[in-house]
mmCIF file of C-alpha atoms in Angstrom:
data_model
loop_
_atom_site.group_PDB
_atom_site.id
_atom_site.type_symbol
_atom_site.label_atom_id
_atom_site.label_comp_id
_atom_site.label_asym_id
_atom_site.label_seq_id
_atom_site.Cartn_x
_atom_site.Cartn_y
_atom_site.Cartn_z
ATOM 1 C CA UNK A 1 105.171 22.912 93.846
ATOM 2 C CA UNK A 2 105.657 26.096 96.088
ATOM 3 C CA UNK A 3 105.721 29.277 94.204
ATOM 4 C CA UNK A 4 107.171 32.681 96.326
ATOM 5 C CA UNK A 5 105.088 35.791 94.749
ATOM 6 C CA UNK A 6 107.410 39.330 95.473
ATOM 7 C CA UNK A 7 104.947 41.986 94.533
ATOM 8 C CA UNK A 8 105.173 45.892 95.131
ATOM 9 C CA UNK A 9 101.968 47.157 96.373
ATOM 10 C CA UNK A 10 102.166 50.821 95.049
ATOM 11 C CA UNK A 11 103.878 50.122 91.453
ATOM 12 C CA UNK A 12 101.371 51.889 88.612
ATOM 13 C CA UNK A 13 99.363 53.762 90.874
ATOM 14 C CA UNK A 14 98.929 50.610 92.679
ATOM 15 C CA UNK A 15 97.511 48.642 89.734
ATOM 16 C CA UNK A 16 97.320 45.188 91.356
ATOM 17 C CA UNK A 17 95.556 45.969 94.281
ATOM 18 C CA UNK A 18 92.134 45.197 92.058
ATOM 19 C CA UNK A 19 93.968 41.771 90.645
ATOM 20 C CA UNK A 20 95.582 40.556 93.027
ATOM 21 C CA UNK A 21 92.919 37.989 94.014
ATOM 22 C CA UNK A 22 92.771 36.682 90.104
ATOM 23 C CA UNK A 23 96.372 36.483 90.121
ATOM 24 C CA UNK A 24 96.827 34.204 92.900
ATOM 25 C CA UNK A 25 93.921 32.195 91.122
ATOM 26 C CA UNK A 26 95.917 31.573 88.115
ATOM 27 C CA UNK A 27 98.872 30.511 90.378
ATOM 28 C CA UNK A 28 96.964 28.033 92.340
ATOM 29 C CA UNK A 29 94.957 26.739 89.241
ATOM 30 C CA UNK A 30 98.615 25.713 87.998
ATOM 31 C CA UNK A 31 99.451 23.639 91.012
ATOM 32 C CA UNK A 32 101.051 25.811 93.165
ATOM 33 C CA UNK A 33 101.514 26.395 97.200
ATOM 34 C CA UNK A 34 101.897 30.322 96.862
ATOM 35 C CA UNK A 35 103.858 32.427 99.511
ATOM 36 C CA UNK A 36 103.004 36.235 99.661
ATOM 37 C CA UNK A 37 105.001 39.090 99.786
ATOM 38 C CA UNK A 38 103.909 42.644 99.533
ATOM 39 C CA UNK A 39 107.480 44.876 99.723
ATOM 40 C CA UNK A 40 107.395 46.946 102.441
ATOM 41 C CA UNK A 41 110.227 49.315 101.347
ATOM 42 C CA UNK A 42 113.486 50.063 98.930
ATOM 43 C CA UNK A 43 115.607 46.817 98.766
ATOM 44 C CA UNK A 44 112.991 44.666 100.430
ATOM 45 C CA UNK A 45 112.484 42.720 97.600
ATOM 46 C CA UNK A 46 116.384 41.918 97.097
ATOM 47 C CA UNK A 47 116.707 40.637 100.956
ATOM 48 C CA UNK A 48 113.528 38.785 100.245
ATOM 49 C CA UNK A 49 114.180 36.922 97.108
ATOM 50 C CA UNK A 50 117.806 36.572 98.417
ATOM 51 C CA UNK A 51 117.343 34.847 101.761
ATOM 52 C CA UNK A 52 113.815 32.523 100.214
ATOM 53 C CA UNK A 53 114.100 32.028 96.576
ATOM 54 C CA UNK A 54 116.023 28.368 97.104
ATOM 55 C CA UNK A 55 113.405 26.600 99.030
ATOM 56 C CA UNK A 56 110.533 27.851 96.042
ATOM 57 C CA UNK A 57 110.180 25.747 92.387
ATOM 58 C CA UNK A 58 109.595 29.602 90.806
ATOM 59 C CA UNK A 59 109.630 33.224 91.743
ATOM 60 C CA UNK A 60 106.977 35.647 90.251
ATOM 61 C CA UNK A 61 107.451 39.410 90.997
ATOM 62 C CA UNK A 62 105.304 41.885 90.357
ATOM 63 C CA UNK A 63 105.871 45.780 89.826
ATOM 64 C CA UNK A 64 108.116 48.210 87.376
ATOM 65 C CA UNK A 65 111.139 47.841 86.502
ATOM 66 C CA UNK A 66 112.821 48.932 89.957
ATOM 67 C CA UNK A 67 111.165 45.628 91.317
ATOM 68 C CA UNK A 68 112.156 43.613 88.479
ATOM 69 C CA UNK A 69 115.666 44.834 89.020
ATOM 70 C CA UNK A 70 115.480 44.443 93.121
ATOM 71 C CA UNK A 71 114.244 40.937 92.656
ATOM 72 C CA UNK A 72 116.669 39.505 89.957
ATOM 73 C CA UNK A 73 119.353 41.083 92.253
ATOM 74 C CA UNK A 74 118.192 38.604 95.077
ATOM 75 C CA UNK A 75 118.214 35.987 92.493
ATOM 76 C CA UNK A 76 121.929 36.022 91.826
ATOM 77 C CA UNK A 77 122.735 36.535 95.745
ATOM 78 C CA UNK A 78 120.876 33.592 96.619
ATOM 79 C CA UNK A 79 123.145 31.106 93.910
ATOM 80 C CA UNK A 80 119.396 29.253 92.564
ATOM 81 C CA UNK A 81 118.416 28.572 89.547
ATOM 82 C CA UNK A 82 114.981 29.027 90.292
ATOM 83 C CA UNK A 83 113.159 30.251 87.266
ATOM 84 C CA UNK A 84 111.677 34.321 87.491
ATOM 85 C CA UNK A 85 107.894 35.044 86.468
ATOM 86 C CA UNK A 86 107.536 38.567 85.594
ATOM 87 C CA UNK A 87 103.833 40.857 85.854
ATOM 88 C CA UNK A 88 104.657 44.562 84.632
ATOM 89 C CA UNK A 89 102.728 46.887 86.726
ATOM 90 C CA UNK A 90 105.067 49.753 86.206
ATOM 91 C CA UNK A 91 104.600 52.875 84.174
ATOM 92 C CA UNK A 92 107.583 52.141 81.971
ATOM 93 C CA UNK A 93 108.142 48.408 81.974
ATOM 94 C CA UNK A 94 111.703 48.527 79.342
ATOM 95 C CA UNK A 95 112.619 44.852 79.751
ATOM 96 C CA UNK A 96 108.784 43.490 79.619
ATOM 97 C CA UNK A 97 108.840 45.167 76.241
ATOM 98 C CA UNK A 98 112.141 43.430 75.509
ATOM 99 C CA UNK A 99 110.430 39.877 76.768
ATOM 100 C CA UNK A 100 106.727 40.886 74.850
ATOM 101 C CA UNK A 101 105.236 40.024 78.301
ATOM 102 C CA UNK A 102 101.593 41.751 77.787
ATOM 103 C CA UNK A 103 100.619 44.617 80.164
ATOM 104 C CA UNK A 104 97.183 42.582 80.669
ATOM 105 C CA UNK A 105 98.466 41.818 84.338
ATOM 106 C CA UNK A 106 96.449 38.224 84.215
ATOM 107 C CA UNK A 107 98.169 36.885 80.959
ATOM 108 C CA UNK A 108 101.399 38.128 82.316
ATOM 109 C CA UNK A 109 100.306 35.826 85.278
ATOM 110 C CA UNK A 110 99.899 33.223 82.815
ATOM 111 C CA UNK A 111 102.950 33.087 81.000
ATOM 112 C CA UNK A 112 104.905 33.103 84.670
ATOM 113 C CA UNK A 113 103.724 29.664 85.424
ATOM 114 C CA UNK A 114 103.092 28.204 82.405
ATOM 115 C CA UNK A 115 104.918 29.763 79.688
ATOM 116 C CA UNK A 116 108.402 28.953 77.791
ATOM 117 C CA UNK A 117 111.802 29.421 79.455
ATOM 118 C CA UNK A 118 114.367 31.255 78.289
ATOM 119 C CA UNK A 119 117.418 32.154 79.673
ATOM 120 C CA UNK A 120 119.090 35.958 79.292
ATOM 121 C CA UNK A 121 122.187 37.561 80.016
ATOM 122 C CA UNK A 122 122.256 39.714 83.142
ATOM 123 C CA UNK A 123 124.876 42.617 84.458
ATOM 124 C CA UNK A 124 126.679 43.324 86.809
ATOM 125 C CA UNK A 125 127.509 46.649 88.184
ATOM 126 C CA UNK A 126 130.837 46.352 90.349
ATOM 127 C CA UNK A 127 129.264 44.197 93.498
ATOM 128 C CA UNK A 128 125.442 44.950 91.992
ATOM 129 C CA UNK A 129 123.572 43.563 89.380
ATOM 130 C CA UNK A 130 121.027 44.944 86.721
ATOM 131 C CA UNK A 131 118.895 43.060 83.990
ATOM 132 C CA UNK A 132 119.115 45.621 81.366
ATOM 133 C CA UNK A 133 120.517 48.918 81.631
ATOM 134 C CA UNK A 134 123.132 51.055 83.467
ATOM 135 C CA UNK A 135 123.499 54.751 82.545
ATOM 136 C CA UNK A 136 124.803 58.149 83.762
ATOM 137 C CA UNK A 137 123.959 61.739 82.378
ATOM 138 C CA UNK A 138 121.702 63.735 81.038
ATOM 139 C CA UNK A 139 118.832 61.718 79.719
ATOM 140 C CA UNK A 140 118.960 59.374 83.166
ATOM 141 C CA UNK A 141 115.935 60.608 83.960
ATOM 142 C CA UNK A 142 114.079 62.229 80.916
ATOM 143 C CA UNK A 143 112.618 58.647 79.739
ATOM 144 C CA UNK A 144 110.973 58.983 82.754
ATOM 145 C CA UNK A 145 109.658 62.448 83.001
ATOM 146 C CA UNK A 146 108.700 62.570 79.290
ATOM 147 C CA UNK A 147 104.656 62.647 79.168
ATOM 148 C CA UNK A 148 103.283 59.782 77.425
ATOM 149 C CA UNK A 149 100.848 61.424 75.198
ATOM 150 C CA UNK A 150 104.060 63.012 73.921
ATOM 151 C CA UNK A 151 106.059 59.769 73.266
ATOM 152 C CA UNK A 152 103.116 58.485 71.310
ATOM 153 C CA UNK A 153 103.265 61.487 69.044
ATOM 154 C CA UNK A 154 107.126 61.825 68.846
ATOM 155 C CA UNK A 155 108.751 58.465 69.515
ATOM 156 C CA UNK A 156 112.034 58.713 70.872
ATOM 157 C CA UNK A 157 112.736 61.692 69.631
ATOM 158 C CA UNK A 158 110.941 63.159 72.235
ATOM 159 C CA UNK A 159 113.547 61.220 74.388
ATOM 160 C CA UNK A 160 115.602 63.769 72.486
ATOM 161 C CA UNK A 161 114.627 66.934 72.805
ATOM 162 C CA UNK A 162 113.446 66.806 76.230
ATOM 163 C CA UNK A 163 116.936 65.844 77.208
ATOM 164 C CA UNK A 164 118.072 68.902 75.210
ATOM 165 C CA UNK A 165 116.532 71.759 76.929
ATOM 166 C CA UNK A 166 119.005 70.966 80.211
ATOM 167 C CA UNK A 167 122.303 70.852 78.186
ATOM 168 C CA UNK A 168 123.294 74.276 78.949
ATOM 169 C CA UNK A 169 123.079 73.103 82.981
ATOM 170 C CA UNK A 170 123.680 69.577 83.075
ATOM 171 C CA UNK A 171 127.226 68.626 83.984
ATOM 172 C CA UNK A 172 129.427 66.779 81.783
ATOM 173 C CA UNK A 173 132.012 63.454 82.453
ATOM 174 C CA UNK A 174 135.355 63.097 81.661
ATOM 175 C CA UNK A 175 136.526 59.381 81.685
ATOM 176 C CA UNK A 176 138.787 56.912 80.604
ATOM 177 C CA UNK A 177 136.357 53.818 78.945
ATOM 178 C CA UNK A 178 138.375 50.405 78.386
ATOM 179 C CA UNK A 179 136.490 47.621 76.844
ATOM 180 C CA UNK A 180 138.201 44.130 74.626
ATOM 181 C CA UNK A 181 141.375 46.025 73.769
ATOM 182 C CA UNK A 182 140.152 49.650 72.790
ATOM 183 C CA UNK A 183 140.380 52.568 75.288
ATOM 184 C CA UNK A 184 138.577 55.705 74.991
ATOM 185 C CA UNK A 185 138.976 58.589 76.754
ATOM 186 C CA UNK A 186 136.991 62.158 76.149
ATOM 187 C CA UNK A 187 134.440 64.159 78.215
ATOM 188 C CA UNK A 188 130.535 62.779 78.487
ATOM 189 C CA UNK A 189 127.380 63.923 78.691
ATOM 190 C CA UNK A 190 125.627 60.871 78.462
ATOM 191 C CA UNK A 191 126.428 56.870 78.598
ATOM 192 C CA UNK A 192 124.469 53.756 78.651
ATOM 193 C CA UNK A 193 125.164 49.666 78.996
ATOM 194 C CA UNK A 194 122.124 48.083 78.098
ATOM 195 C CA UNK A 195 120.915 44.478 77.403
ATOM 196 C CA UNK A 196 117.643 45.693 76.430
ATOM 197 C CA UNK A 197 115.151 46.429 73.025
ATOM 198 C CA UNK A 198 113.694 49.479 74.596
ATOM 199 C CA UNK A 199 114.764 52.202 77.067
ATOM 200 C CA UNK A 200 112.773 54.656 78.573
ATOM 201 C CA UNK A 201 110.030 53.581 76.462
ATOM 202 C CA UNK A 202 111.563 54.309 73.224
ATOM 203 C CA UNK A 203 112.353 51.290 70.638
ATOM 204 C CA UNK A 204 115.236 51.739 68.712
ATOM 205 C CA UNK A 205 117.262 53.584 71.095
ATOM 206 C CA UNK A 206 119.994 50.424 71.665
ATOM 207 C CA UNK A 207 119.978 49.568 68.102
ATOM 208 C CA UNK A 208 119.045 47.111 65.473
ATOM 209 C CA UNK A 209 120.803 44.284 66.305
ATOM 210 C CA UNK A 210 119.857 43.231 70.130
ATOM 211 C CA UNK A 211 119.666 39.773 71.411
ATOM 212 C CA UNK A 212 119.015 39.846 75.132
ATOM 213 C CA UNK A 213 121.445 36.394 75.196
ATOM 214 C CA UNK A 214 124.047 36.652 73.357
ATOM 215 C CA UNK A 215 126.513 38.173 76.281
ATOM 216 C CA UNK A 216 127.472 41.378 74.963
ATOM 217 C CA UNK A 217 126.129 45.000 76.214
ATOM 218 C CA UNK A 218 125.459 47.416 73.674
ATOM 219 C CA UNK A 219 126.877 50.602 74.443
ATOM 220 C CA UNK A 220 126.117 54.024 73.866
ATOM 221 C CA UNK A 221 128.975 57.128 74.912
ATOM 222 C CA UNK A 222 127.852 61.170 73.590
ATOM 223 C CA UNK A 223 130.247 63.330 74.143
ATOM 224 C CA UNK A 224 129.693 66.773 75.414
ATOM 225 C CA UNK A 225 128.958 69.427 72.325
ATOM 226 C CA UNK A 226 131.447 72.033 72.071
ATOM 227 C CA UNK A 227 128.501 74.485 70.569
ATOM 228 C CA UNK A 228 125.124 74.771 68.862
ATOM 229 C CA UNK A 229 126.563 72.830 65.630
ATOM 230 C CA UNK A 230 128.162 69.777 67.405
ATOM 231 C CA UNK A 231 124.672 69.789 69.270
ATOM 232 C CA UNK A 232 122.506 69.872 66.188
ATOM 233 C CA UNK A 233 124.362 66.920 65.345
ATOM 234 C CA UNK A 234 124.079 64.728 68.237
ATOM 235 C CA UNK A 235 120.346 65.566 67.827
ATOM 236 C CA UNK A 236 120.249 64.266 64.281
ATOM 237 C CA UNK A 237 121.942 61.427 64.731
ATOM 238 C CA UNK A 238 120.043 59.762 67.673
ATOM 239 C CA UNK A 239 116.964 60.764 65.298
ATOM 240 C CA UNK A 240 118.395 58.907 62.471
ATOM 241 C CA UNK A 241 118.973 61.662 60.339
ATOM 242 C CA UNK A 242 122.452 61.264 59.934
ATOM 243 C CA UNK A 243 123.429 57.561 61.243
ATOM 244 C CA UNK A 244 126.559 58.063 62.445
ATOM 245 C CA UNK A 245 128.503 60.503 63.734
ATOM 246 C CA UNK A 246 132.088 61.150 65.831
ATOM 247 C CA UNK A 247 130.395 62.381 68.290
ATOM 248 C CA UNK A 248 128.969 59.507 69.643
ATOM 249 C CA UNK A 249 130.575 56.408 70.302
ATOM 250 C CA UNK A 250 128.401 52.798 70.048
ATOM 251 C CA UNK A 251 129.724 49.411 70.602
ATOM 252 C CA UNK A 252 129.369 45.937 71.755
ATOM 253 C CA UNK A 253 131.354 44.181 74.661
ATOM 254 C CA UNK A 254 130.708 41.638 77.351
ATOM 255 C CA UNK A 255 133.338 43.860 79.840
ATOM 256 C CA UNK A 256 134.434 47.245 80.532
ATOM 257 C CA UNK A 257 136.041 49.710 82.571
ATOM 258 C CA UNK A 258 135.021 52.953 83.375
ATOM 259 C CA UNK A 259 137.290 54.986 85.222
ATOM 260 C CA UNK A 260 135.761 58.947 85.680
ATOM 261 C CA UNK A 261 138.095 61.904 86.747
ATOM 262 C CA UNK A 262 135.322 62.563 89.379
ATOM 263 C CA UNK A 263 132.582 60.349 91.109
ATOM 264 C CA UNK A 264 129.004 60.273 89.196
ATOM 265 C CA UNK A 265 125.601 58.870 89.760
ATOM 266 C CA UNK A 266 124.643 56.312 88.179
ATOM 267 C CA UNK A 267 121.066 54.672 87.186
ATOM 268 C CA UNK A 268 120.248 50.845 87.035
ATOM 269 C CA UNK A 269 116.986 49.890 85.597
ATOM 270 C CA UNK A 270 116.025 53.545 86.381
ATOM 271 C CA UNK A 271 116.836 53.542 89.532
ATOM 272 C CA UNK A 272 119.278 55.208 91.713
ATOM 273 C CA UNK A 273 123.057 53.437 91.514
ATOM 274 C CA UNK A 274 124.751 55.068 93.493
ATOM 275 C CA UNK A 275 127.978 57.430 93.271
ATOM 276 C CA UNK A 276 130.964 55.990 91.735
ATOM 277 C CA UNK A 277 134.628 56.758 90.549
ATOM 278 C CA UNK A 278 135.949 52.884 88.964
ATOM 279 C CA UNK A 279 133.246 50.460 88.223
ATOM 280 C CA UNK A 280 133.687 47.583 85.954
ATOM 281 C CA UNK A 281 130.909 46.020 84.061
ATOM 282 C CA UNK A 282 129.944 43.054 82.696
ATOM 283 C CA UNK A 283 127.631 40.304 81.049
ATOM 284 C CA UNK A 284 126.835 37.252 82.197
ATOM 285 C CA UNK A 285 125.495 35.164 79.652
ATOM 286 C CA UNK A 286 122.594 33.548 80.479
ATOM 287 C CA UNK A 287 122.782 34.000 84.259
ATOM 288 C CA UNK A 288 119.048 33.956 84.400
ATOM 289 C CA UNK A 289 116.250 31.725 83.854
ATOM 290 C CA UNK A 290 112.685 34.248 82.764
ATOM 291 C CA UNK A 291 109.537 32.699 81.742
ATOM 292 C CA UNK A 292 108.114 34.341 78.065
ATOM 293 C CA UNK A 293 105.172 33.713 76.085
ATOM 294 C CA UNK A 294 105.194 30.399 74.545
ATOM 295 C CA UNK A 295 104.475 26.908 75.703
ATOM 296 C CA UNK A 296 107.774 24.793 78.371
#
């Protein structure tokens, strides 16, 4: 069996460098011809995966989430069904949490070539593709600038209130949303599409009721707050305080259209998307083969 392992070299402080040599134990102890690949730079492990991954029996990556993302992009170009193996060595590691993959980076290694199959829904972005969450807005980039020691204390509400000190000079979005019949249209400050338990680090954020195969996004649209009382809202209702509120839109689909008055950046998997003005997204159900704790 040949095995092709994608790994990025400086993801978590470069955390595998001081593994790597158990890792490709455990691979070989399972019966398998292992190919290297350190990524040597942004999109390397897309053309990689893309032009490789149909002459392997499984593909294991290694790194964050940008890797993860990179590498599952490659997967879909290519047109295999070649099962993905996934080690976290990130600092944020969203859909690992999703999968409970361990951050030990050897039992991750483990459950890549041994463990159970299972088969989740991926995204696509226009031409692009992302395993579990495209945003725009404000809190793109909070999840990721939040201190730890602070999540710990707070749980997502840190998420929160971090976000909230750059209201006053963040810009806002106004779009026209279309998704199975409904159409909204209003001005944004935030927006996510996510197939995912966790974002940012924070549990709870997409809800109660995610299954990462069921083909449907859940979706998450706050509008822009008129003043300090629509604000104080928004902040109580992403902390649970008051459930629900008009200013915030949630929803599942497997499709929609976004259409923006202007173009705006975009994240995928917390990384950079790109600037765009019409993008349509959507689900496909159980586009991709992941290995999870448990036995095949």
């Amino acid at each position: 069996m040949k095995l092709l392992f994608v790994y990025n070299p400086h993801s978590g402080v470069g955390r595998i460098r001081s593994q790597l040599s158990d890792i490709l134990d455990i691979m070989v102890r399972a019966g398998y011809e292992v190919s290297v690949h350190p990524t040597q730079a942004v999109g390397d492990a897309t053309e990689v995966t893309a032009a490789w991954a149909a002459d392997y029996d499984l593909v294991v990556c290694c790194g964050g989430d940008g890797t993860l993302d990179e590498t599952v992009t490659g997967l879909m170009q290519s047109g295999s069904e070649v099962p993905l193996g996934y080690i976290p060595s990130g600092s944020t590691n969203d859909f690992a949490a999703s999968l409970k993959l361990p951050k030990n980076m050897k039992k991750a290694a483990q459950i890549a070539v041994s463990g159970a199959d299972f088969k989740c829904d991926v995204g696509c972005f226009g031409e692009k593709n992302f395993i579990y969450i495209a945003a725009f807005g404000l809190f793109t980039d909070v999840s990721y600038q939040t201190k730890q020691e602070l999540k710990n204390v707070l749980g997502h509400v840190a998420y929160i209130l971090e976000g909230a000190k750059r209201i006053g000079s963040h810009p806002s979005y106004r779009m026209r949303v279309e998704y199975d019949g409904g159409v909204i249209e209003d001005e944004f400050m935030y927006g996510m599409v996510t197939n995912s338990l966790s974002v940012g680090g924070f549990k709870g954020m997409t809800g109660d009721d995610v299954a990462l195969d069921d083909g449907l996004f859940e979706v998450m649209l706050i509008r822009t707050p008129r003043n300090a009382v629509e604000l104080n809202e928004i902040i109580a209702a992403l902390t649970k305080l008051r459930p629900e509120s008009d200013l915030i839109y949630t929803f599942k689909t497997d499709e929609l259209q976004i259409s923006p008055y202007q173009a705006i950046p975009w994240t995928l998997d917390g990384e950079y998307g790109g600037e765009q003005t019409q993008i349509r997204l959507k689900s496909m159900r159980r586009a991709l083969t992941i290995r999870v704790p448990g036995e095949k």
